[in-house]
PDB file of C-alpha atoms in Angstrom:
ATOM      1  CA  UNK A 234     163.008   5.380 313.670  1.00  0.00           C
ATOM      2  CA  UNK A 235     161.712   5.736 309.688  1.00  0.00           C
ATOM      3  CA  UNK A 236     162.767   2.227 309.351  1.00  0.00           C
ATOM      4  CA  UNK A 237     161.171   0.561 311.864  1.00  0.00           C
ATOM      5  CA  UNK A 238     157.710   2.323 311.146  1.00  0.00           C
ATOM      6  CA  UNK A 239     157.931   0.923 307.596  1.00  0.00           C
ATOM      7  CA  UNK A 240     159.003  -2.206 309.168  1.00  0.00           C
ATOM      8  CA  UNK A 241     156.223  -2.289 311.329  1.00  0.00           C
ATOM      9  CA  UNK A 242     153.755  -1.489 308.828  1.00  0.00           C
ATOM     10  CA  UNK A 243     154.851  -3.786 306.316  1.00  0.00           C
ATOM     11  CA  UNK A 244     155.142  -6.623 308.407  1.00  0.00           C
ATOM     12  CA  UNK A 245     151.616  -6.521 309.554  1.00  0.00           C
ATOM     13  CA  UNK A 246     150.557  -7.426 305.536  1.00  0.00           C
ATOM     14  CA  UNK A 247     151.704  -9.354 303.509  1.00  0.00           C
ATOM     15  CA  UNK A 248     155.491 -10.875 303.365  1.00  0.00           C
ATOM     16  CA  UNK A 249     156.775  -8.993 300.100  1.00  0.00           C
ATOM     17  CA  UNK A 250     155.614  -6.136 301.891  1.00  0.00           C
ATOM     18  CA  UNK A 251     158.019  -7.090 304.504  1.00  0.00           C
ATOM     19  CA  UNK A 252     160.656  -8.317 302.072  1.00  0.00           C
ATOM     20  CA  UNK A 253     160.764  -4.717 300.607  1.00  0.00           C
ATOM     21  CA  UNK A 254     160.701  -2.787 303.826  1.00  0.00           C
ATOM     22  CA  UNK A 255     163.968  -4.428 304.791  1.00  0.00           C
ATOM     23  CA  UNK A 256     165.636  -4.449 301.606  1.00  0.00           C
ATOM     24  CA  UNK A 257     165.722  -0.778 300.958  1.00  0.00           C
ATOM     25  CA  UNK A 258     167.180   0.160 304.287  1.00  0.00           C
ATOM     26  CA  UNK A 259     169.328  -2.495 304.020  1.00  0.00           C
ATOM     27  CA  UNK A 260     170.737  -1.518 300.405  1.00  0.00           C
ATOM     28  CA  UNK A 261     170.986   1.779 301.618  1.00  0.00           C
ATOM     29  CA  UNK A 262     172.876   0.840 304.598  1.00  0.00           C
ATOM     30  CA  UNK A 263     174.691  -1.418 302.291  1.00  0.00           C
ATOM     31  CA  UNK A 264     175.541   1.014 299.602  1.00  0.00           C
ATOM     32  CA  UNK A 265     177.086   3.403 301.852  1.00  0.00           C
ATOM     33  CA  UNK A 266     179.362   1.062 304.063  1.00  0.00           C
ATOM     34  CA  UNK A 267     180.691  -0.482 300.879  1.00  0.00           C
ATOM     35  CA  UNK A 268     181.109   2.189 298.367  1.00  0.00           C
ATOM     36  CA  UNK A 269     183.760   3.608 300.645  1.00  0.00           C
ATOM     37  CA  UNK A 270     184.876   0.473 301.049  1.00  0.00           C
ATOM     38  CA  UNK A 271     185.739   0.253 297.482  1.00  0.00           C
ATOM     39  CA  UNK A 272     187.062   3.818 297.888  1.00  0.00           C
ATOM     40  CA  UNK A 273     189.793   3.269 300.535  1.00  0.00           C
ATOM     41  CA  UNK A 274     193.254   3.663 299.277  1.00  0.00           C
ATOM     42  CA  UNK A 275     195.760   2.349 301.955  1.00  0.00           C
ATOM     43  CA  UNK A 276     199.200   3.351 300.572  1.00  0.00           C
ATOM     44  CA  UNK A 277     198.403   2.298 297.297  1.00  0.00           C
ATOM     45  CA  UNK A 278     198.619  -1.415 298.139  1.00  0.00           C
ATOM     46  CA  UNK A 279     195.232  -2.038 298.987  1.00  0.00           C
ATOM     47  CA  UNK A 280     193.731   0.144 296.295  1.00  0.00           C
ATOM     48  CA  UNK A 281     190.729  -1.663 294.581  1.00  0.00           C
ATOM     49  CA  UNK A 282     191.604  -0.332 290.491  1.00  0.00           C
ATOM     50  CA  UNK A 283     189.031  -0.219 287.761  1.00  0.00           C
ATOM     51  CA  UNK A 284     189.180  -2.394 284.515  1.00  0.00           C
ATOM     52  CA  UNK A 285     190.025  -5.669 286.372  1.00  0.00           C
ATOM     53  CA  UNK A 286     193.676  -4.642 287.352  1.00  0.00           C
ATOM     54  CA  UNK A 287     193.025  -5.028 290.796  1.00  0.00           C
ATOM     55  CA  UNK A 288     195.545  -7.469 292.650  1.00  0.00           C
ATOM     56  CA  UNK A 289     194.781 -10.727 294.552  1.00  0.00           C
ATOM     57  CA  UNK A 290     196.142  -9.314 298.326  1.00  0.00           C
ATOM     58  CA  UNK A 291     193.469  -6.146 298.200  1.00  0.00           C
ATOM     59  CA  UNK A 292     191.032  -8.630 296.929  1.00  0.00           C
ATOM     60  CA  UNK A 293     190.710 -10.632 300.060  1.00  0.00           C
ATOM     61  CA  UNK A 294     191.432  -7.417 302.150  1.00  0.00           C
ATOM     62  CA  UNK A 295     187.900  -6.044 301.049  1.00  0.00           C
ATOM     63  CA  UNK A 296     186.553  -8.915 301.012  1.00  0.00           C
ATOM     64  CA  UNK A 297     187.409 -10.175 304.748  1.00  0.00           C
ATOM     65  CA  UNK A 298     186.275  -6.413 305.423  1.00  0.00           C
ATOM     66  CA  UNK A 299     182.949  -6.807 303.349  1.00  0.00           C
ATOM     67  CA  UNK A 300     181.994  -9.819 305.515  1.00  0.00           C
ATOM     68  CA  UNK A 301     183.157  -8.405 308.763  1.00  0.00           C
ATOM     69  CA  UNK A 302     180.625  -5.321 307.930  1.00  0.00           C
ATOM     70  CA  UNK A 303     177.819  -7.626 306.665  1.00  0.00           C
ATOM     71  CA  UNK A 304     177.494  -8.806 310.101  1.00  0.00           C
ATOM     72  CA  UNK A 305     177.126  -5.687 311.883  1.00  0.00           C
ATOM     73  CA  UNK A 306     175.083  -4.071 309.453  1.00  0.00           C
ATOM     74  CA  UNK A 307     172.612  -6.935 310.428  1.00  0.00           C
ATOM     75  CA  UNK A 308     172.904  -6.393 313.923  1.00  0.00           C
ATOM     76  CA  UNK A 309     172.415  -2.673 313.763  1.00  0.00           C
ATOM     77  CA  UNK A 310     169.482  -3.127 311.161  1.00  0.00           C
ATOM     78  CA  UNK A 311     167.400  -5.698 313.336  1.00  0.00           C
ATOM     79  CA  UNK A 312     168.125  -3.168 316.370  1.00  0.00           C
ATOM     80  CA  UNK A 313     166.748  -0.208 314.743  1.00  0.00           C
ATOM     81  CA  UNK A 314     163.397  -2.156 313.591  1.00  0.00           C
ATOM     82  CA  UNK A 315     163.349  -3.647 316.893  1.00  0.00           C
ATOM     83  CA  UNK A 316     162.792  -6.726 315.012  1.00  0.00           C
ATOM     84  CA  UNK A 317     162.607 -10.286 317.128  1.00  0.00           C
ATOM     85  CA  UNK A 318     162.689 -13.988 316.182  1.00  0.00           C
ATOM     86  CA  UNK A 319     164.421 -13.306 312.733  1.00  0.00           C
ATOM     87  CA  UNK A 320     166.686 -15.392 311.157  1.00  0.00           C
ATOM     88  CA  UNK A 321     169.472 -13.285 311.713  1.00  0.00           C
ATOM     89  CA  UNK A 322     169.201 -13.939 315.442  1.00  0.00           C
ATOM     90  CA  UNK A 323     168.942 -17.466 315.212  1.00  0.00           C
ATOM     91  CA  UNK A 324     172.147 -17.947 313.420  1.00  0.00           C
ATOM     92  CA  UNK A 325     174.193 -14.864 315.208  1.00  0.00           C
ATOM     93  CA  UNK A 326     172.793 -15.593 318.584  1.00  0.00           C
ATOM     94  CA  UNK A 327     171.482 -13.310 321.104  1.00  0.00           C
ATOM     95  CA  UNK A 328     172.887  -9.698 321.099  1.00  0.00           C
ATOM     96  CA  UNK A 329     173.836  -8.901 324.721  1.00  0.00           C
ATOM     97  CA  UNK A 330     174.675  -5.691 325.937  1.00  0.00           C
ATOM     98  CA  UNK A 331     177.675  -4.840 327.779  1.00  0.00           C
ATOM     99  CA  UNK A 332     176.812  -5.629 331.283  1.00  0.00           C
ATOM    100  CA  UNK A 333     179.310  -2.607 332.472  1.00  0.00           C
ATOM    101  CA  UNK A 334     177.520   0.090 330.871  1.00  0.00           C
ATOM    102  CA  UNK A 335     173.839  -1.016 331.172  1.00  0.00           C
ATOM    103  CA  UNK A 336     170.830  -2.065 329.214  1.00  0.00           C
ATOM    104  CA  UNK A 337     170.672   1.806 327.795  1.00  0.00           C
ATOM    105  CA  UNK A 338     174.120   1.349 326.183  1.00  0.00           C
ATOM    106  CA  UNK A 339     172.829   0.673 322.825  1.00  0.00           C
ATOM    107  CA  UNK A 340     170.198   2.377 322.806  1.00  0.00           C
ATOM    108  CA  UNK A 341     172.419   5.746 323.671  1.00  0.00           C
ATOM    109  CA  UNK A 342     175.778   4.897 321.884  1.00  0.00           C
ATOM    110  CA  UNK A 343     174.239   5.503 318.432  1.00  0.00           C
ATOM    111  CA  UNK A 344     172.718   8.817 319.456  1.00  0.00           C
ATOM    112  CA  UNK A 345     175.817  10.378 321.274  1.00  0.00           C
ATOM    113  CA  UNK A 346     177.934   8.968 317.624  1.00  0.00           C
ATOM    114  CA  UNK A 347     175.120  10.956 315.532  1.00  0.00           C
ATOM    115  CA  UNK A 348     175.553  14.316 318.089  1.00  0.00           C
ATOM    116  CA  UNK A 349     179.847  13.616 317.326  1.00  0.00           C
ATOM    117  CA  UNK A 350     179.337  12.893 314.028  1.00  0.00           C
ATOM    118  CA  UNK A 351     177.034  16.476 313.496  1.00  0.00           C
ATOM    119  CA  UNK A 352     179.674  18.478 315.297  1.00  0.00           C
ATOM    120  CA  UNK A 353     182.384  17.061 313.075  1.00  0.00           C
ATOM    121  CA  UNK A 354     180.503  17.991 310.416  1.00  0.00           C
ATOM    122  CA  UNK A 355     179.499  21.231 311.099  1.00  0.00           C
ATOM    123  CA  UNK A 356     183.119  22.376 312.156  1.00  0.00           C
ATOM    124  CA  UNK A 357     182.087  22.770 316.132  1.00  0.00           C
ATOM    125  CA  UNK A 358     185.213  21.879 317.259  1.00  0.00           C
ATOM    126  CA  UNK A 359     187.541  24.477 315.506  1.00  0.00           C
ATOM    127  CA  UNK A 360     184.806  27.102 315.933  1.00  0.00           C
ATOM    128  CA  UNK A 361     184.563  26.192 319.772  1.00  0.00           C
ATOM    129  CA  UNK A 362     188.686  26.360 319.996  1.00  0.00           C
ATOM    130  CA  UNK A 363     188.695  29.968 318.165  1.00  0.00           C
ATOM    131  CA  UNK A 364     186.198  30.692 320.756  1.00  0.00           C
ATOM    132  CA  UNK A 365     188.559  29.838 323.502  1.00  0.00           C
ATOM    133  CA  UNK A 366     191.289  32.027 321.927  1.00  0.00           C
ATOM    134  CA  UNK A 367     192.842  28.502 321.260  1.00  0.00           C
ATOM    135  CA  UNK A 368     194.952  28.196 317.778  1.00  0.00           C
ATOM    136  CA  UNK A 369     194.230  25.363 315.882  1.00  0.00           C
ATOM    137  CA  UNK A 370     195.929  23.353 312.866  1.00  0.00           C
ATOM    138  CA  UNK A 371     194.152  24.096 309.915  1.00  0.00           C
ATOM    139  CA  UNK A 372     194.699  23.042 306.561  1.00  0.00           C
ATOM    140  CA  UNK A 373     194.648  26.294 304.265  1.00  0.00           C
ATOM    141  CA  UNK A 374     196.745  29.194 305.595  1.00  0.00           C
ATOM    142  CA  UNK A 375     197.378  32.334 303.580  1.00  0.00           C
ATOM    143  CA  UNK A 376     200.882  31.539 303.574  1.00  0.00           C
ATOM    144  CA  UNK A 377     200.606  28.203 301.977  1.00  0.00           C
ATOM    145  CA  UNK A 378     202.330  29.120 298.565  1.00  0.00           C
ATOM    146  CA  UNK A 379     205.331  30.141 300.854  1.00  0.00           C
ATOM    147  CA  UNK A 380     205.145  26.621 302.374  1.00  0.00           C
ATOM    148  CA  UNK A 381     204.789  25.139 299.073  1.00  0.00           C
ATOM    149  CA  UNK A 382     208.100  26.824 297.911  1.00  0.00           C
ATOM    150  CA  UNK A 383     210.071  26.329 300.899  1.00  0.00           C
ATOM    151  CA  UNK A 384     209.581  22.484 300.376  1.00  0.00           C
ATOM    152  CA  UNK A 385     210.092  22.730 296.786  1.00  0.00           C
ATOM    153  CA  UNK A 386     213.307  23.930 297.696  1.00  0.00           C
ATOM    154  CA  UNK A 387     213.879  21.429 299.921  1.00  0.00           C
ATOM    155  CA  UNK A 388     213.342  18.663 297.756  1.00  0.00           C
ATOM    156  CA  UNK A 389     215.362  20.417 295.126  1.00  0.00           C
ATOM    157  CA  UNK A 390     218.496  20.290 297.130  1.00  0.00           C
ATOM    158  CA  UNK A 391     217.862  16.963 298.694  1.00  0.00           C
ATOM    159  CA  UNK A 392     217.781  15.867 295.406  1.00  0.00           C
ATOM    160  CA  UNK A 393     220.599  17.819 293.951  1.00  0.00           C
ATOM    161  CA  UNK A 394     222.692  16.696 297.337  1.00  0.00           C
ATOM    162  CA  UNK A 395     221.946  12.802 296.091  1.00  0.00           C
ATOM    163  CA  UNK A 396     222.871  13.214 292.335  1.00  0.00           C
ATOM    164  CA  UNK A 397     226.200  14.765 293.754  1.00  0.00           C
ATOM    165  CA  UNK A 398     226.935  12.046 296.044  1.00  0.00           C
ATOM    166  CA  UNK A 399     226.078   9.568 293.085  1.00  0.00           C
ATOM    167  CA  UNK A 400     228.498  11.366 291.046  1.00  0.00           C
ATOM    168  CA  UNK A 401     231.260  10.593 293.291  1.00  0.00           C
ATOM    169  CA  UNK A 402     230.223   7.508 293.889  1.00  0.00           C
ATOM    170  CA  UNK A 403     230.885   6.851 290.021  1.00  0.00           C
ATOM    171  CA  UNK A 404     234.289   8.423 289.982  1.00  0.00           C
ATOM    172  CA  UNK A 405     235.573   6.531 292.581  1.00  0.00           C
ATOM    173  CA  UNK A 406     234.306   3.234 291.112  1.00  0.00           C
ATOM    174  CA  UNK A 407     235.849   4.238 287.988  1.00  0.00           C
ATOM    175  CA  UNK A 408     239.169   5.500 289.802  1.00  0.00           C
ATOM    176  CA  UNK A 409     239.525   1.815 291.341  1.00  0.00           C
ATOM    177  CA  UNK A 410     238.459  -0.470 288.095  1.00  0.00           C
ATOM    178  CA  UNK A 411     241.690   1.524 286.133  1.00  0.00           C
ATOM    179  CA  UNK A 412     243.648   0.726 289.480  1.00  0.00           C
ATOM    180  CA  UNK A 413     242.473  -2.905 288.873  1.00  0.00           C
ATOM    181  CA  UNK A 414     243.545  -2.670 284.973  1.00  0.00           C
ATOM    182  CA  UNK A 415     247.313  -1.185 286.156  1.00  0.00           C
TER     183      UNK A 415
END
């Protein structure tokens, strides 16, 4: 990989040389996992806000999530520079595979998640289904204004069917407190 050529070269000189060849890829690697981090929005309630509004419970969600990553982002970093006798190992431990699959397992894994991760991208999947004549969700149809109005509708009457029943509701209770008064 990039990384562990620059690794490689840089560690053979001097050590701020080294220093800098693992702190780019590592910000980079860094930058990405946590912006989206910061991003995620899970039903509002663990929704990091701007301005210091943010609340204490999605504060400790990121961050049990921002050290969970840190960890694995070390692991995958001294695996792609090959690196040895860092550190990192020392306090982590040995890295074992998973005896099951074999030594090639993470070598492989990362390159068949990079071929998934291209065909997501590239829309392979839908194009291979259309292909096979097979019909597939998609998210813009030409009758989506159609949709759109049908569940405006929907919600229209749902709504209308609730302020009706709340109506009632009112009568009644006013029905029984001049019962009460009688």
């Amino acid at each position: 990989s990039p990384f562990a050529q620059m690794y490689v070269s840089a560690r053979s000189s001097d050590a701020i040389n080294t220093q800098l060849a693992t702190l780019l890829p590592l910000l980079y690697l860094c930058s990405c996992a946590f912006s989206s981090m910061f991003r995620l929005q899970l039903f509002d309630y663990y929704y990091m806000d701007t301005k210091r509004r943010t609340a204490v419970v999605p504060l400790l969600f990121n961050g049990t999530y921002l050290l969970r990553i840190f960890a694995s982002i070390g692991a995958n970093f001294t695996a792609i520079v090959h690196a040895s006798d860092t550190s990192f190992q020392k306090v982590m431990g040995a890295m074992s595979v998973v005896p099951f699959f074999g030594d090639a397992f993470n070598t492989y894994l990362p390159i068949l998640i990079s071929i998934f991760s291209i065909c997501c991208v590239l829309n392979v999947y839908a194009r291979l289904l259309k292909f096979l004549g097979i019909e597939t969700f998609t998210y813009f149809d030409a009758n989506d204004a159609d949709k759109l109005a049908e569940g405006k509708a929907q919600i229209d009457a749902y709504a209308t069917q609730l302020n009706n029943e709340a109506g009632d509701d009112e009568r009644d209770l006013g029905d029984e407190a001049a019962d009460t008064f009688l």
